[in-house]
Coordinates of C-alpha atoms and ligand atoms in Angstrom, one line a residue:
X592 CA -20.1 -68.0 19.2
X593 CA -23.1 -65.7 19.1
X594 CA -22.8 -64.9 23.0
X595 CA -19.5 -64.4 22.8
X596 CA -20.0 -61.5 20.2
X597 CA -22.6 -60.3 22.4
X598 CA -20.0 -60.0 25.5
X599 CA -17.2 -58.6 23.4
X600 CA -19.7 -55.9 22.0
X601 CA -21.1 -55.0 25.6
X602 CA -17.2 -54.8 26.9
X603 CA -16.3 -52.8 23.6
X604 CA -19.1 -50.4 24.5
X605 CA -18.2 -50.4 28.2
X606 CA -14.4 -49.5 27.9
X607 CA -15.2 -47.1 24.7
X608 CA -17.1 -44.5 27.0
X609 CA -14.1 -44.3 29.2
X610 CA -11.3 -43.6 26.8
X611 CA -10.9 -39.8 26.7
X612 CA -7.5 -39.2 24.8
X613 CA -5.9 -40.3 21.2
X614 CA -3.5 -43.3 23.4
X615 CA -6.7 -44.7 24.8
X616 CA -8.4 -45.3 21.7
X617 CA -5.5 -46.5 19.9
X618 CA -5.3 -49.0 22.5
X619 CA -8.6 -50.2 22.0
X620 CA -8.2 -50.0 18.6
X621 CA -5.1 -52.8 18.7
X622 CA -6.9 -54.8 21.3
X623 CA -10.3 -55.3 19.1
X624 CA -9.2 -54.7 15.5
X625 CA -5.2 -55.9 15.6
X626 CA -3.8 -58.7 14.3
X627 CA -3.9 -60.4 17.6
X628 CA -7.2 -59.0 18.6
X629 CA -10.4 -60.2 20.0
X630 CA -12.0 -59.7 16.4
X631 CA -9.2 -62.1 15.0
X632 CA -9.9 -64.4 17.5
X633 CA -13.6 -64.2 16.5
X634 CA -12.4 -65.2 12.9
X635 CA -10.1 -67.8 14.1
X636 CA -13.1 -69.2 15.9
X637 CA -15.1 -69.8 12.9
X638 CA -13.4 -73.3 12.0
X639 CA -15.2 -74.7 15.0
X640 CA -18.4 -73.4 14.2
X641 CA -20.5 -76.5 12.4
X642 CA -21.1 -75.7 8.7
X643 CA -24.3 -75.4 8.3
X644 CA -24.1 -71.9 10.6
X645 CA -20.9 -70.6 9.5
X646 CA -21.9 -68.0 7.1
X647 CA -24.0 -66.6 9.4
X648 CA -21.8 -66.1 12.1
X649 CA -19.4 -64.8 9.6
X650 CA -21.9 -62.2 8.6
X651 CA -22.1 -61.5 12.5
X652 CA -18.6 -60.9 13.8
X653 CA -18.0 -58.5 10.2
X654 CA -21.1 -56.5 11.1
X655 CA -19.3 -56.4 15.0
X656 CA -15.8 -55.4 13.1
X657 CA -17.9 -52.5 11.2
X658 CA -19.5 -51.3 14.6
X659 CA -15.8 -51.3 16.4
X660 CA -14.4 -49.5 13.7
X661 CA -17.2 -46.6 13.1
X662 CA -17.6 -46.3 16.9
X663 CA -14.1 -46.0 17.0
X664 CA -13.3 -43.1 14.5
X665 CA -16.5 -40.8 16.0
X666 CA -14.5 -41.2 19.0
X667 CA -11.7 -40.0 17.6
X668 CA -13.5 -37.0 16.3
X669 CA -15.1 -36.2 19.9
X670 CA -11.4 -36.5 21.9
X671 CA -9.5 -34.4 19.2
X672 CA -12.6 -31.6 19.2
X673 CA -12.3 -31.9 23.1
X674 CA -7.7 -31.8 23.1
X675 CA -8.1 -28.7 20.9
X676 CA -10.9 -27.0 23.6
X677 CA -8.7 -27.7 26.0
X678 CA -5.9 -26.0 24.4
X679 CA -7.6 -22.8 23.5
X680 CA -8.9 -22.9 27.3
X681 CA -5.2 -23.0 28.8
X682 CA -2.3 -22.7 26.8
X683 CA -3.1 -20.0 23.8
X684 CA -3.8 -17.5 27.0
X685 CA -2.9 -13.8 26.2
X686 CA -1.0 -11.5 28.6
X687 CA -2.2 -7.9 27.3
X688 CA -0.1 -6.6 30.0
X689 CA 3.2 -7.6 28.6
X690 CA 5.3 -4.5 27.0
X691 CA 5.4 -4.9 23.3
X692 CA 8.6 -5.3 21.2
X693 CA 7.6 -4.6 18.1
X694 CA 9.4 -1.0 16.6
X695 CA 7.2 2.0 16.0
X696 CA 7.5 3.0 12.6
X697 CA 7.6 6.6 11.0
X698 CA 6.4 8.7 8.2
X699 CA 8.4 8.6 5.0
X700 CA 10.8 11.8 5.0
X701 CA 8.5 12.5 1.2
X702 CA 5.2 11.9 3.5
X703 CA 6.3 14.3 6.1
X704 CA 7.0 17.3 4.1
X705 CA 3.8 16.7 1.9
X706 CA 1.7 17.2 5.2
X707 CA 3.5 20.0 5.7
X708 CA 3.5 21.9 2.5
X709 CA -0.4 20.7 2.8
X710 CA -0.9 22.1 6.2
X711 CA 0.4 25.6 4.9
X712 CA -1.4 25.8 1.9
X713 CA -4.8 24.3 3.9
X714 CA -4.3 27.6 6.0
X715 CA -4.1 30.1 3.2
X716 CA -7.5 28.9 1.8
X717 CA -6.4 25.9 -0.8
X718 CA -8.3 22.6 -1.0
X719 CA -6.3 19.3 -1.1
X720 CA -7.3 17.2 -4.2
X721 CA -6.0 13.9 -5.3
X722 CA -4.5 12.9 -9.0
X723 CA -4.6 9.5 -10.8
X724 CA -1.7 7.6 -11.0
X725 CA -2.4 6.3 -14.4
X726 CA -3.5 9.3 -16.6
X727 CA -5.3 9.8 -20.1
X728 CA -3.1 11.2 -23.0
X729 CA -5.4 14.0 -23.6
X730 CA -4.8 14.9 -19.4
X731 CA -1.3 14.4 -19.6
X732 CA -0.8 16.2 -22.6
X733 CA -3.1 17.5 -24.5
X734 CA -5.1 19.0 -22.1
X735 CA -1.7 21.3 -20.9
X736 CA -1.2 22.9 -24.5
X737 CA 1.2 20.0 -25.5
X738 CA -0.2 18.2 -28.8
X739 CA 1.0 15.5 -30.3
X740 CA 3.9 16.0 -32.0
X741 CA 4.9 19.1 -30.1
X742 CA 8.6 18.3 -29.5
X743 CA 7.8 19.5 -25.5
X744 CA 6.5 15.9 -25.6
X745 CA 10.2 15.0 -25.7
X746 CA 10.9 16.3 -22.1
X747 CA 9.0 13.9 -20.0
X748 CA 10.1 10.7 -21.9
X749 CA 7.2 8.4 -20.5
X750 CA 5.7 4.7 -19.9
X751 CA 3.1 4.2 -22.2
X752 CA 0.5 1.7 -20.8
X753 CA -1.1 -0.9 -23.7
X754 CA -4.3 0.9 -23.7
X755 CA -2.9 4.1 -24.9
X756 CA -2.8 5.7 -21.2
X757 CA 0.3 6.9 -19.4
X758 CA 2.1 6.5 -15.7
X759 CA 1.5 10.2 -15.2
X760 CA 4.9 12.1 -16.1
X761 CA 3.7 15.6 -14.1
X762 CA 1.1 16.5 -11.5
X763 CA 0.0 19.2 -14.1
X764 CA -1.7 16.3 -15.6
X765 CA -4.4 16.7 -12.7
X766 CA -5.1 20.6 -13.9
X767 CA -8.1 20.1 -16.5
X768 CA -9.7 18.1 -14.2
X769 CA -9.2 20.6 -11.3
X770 CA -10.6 23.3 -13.4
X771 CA -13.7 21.1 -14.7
X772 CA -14.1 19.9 -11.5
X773 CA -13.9 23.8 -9.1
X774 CA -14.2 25.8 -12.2
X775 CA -13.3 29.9 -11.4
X776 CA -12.5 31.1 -8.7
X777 CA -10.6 28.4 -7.4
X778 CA -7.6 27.3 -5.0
X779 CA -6.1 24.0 -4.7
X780 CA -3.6 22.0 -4.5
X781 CA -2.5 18.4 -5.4
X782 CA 0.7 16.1 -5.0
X783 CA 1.4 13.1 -6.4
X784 CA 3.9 10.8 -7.7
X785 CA 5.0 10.9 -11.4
X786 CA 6.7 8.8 -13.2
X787 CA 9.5 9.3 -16.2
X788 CA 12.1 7.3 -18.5
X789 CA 14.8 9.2 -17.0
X790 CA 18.5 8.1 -17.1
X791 CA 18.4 7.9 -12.8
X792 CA 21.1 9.4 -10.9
X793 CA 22.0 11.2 -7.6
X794 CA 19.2 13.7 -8.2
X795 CA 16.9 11.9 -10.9
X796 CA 14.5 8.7 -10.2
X797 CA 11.7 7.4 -12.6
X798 CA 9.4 7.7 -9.8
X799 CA 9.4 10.6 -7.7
X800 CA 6.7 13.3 -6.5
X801 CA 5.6 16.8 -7.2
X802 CA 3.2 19.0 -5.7
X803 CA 1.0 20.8 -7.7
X804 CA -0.8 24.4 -7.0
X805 CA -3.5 26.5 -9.0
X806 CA -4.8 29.6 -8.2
X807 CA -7.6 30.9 -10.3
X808 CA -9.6 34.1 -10.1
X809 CA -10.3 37.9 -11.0
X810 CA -6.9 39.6 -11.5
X811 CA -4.9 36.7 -9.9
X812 CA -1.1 38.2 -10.9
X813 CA 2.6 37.2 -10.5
X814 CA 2.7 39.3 -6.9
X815 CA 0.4 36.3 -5.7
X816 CA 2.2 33.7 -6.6
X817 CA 5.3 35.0 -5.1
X818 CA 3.3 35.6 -1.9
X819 CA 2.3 31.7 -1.9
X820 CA 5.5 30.5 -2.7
X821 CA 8.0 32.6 -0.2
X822 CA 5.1 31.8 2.7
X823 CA 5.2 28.4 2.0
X824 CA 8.9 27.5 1.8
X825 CA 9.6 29.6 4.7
X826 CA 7.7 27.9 6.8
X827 CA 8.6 24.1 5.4
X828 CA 12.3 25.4 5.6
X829 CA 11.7 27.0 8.9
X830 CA 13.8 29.9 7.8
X831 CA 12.8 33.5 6.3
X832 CA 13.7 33.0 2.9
X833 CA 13.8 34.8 -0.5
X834 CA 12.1 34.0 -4.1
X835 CA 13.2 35.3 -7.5
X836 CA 11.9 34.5 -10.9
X837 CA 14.0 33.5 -13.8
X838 CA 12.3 33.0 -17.1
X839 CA 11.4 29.1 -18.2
X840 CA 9.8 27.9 -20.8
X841 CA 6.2 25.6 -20.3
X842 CA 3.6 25.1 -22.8
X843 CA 0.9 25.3 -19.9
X844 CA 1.9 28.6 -19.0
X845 CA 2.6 31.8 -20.2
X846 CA 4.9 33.6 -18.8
X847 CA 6.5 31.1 -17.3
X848 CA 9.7 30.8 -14.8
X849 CA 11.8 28.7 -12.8
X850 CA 11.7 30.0 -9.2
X851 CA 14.8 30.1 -7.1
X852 CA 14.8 30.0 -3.3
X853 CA 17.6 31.2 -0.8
X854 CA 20.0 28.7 0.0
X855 CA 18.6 27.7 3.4
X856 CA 22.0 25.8 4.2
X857 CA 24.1 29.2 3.7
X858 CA 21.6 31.7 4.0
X859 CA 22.2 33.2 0.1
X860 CA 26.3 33.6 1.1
X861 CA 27.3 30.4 -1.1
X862 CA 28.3 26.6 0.1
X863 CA 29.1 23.2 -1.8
X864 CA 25.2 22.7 -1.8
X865 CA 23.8 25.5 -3.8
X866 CA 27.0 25.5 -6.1
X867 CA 28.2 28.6 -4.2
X868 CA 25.4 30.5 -6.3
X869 CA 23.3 31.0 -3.1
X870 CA 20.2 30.2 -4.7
X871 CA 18.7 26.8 -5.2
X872 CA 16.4 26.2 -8.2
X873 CA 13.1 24.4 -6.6
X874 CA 10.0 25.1 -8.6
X875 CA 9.2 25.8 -12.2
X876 CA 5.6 27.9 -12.4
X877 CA 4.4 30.6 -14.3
X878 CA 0.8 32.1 -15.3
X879 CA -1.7 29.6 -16.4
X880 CA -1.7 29.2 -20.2
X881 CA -5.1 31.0 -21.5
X882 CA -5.4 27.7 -23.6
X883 CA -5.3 25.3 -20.8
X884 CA -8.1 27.4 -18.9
X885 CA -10.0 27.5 -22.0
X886 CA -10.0 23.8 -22.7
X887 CA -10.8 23.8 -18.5
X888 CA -14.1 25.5 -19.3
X889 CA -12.6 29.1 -17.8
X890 CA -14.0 32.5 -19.2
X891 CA -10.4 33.7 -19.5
X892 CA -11.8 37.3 -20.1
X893 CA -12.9 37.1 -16.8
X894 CA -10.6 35.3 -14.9
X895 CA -6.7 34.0 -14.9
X896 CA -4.5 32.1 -12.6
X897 CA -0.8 30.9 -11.7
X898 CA 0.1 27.2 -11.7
X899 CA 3.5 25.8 -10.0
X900 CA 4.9 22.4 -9.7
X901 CA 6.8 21.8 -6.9
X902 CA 9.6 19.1 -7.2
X903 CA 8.0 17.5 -3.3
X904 CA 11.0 14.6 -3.6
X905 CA 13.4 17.9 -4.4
X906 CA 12.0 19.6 -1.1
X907 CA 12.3 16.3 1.3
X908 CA 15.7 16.1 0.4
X909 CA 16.5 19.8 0.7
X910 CA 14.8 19.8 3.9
X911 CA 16.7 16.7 5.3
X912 CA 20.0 17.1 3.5
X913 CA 19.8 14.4 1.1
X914 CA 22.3 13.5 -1.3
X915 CA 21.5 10.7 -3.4
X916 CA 17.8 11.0 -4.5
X917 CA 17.9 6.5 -4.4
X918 CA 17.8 6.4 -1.1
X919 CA 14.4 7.5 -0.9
X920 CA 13.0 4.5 -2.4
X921 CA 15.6 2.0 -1.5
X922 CA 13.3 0.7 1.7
X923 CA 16.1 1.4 4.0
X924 CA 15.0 1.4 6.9
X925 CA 17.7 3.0 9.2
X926 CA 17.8 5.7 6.7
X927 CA 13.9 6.1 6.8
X928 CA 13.4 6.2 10.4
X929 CA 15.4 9.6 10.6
X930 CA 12.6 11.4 10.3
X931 CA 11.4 10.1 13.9
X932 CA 14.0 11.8 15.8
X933 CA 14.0 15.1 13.6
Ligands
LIG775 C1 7.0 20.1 -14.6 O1 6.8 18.9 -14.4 C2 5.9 21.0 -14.8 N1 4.7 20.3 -14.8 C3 5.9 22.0 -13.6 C4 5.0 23.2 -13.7 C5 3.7 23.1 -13.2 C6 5.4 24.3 -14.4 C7 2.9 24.2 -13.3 C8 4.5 25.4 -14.5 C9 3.3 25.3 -14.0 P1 9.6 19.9 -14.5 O2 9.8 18.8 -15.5 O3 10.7 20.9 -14.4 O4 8.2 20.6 -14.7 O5 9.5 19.2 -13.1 C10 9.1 19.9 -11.9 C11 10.0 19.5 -10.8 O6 9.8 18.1 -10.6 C12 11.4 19.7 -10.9 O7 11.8 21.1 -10.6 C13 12.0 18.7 -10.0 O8 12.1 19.3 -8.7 C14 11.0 17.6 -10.1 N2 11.5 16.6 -11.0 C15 11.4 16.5 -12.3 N3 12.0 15.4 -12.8 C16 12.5 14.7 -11.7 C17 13.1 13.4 -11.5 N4 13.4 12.7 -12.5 N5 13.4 13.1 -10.3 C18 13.1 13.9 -9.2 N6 12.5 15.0 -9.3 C19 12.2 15.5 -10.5

C-alpha cells in the first residue's frame, strides 16, 4: 500500500506540471479526488491491509488526499492569473486609430451668453468674481438695505435652508462681499444662479441666473452706467441698440430704474415679441444705495457707484428666441445642442 501511494504521488506530481488550463486540472481533479478515483481506490484498498497497520496507512493516503487537493487549488490560482495575462496580451487590444462615435457636446445656450457678457465687460476693465450659491441672511438681505420685516422681503419669496441660510434669491446678494472684498474704486462683475418660490411659467423658473455689475468710484454717475449697459447689449445682441431708464423701485439703490433695450427682433418698430411697444424690459439697476456702501465699508463722501442685475436666463432667451423659459432646464438635448450650429 505504502508504494503504491508513493507511485500515485510521483504520477500526481508528473501530470500536475503539465496541466496549463481550467479543463486540465478539472480532469485531474475527477481522476484523483472523484468518486471513482485513484484516492477512492486507495480507501477501498484499506480492507486488505492487516489490522495492526491500518490506521497508519489510513493516516497516509488522507495526508496524500490533502497534498492533491492543495496542489490542486494553487494550480488553479497560477492557470487563471496566466488565462487573464493572456487576455490583456491579445484580446483587450485598442485601435486608437478608429474614428470615434461618441457626439460632441456644446455649451448651454445660459453658458454661452454668460461668456459673452463676461468677455465685454473683461474688456472695459471689470473683474469676474464668483457668488455663493447658498447665502447668509444678513448677505441676502440685510446687507442690501432690506431688514427684516421690510415688506421688499416679500418680493423674492425664498427657500430657507435649516440653518437659517438661504438658496440665494438675487446675485445682489454677492455685493457686500464685493465691496469688502475690492473696496473703492472698484469694477466687477458677477453671475450666478438664484433661486425663488415663484409660481413657474413661460417666463418664470425657481432657478434661473442673473448677472450682476458694480461700478464704484469718484463721481461714478447715471451717464456711465448707460455707457456700460448700451456697449454691452449691443455687442451680445450684435445689433446697435438703444437704452432708456424708467423709474423702479429697489432698496439697494437709490435712484433706481428698470432699463429698457430696443427691440432687437423689430428694431424699436413693434412685433408680437416686444408687445408691439418696441422696447423690451431687460435689467432693473440704479445708483448704489449710500447704505449698502456704508455697511460695504465705502467712504460714501468720497465715492459712489451704480449696480445692475441683469436677468442672464432673460438675455439667452432673447438672444436665441426662446419662448418658454422650461426648456432651459428640461435637459433636452436637441433643444440644447442649438447653440452649436448658431
Ligand atoms: C433683482 O433681483 C435685483 N437684485 C436687481 C438689481 C441689481 C437692481 C442691482 C438694482 C441694482 P429683479 O427681481 O427684478 O431684481 O430680478 C432681476 C432680473 O432677474 C429680472 O429682470 C429678470 O430678468 C430676472 N428674473 C427675476 N425673477 C426671475 C424668474 N423667476 N425667472 C427668470 N428670470 C427672473
Amino acid at each position: 500500500m505504502k508504494e503504491r501511494i508513493e507511485e500515485l504521488k510521483m504520477e500526481f506530481d508528473r501530470v500536475i506540471n503539465d496541466a496549463n488550463s481550467m479543463e486540465m486540472i478539472d480532469e485531474l481533479r475527477v481522476a484523483f479526488l472523484g468518486k471513482k478515483g485513484k484516492v477512492t481506490d486507495l480507501l477501498q484498498g484499506l480492507r486488505d491491509v492487516p489490522s495492526e497497520s491500518r490506521r497508519e496507512m489510513g493516516i497516509a493516503i488522507n495526508n496524500f488526499k490533502e497534498y492533491v487537493e492543495s496542489v490542486l487549488q494553487n494550480k488553479i490560482q497560477e492557470v487563471k492569473a496566466l488565462e487573464l495575462q493572456r487576455e490583456i496580451n491579445s484580446a483587450e487590444k485598442i485601435d486608437i486609430t478608429i474614428p470615434s462615435t461618441s457626439k460632441k457636446g456644446s455649451l448651454h445656450p445660459i453658458s454661452v451668453v454668460q461668456k459673452e457678457v463676461e468677455e465685454v465687460f473683461k474688456s472695459m476693465g471689470f473683474i469676474v468674481e464668483d457668488g455663493n450659491e447658498v447665502e447668509t441672511e444678513y448677505n441676502n438681505f440685510d446687507a442690501v438695505n432690506v431688514p427684516r420685516n421690510h415688506p421688499a422681503r416679500d418680493m423674492q419669496d425664498t427657500f430657507w435652508l435649516d440653518n437659517g441660510e438661504v438658496l440665494k434669491t438675487q446675485t445682489s446678494a454677492g455685493q457686500n462681499r464685493i465691496l469688502r472684498k475690492y473696496g473703492a474704486p472698484c469694477k466687477v462683475i458677477f453671475p450666478g444662479r438664484c433661486f425663488r418660490n415663484e409660481s413657474v411659467d413661460a417666463s418664470h423658473e425657481n432657478t434661473f441666473f442673473q448677472l450682476e455689475g458694480m461700478m464704484v468710484g469718484r463721481d461714478i454717475n447715471v451717464a456711465n452706467l448707460i455707457y456700460f449697459m448700451k456697449t454691452m447689449l449691443s455687442k451680445v445682441l450684435k445689433k446697435d441698440v438703444d437704452v432708456r431708464l424708467r423709474p423702479g423701485f429697489f432698496p439697494f439703490t437709490e435712484p433706481s430704474f428698470e432699463l429698457d433695450v430696443t427691440c432687437p427682433f423689430c428694431g424699436g418698430k413693434g412685433c408680437p415679441t416686444c408687445k408691439h411697444g418696441g422696447w423690451i424690459e431687460l435689467c432693473p439697476c440704479g445708483m448704489i444705495h449710500p447704505a449698502v456702501l456704508k455697511m460695504g465699508g465705502v467712504d460714501t463722501n468720497k465715492y459712489q457707484g451704480f449696480a445692475f442685475g441683469l436677468g442672464l436666463t432673460r438675455l439667452a432667451m432673447m438672444k436665441y428666441n426662446i419662448k418658454e423659459i422650461r426648456t432651459l432646464n428640461s435637459g433636452n438635448i436637441p433643444f440644447l445642442s442649438q447653440t452649436k450650429t448658431r
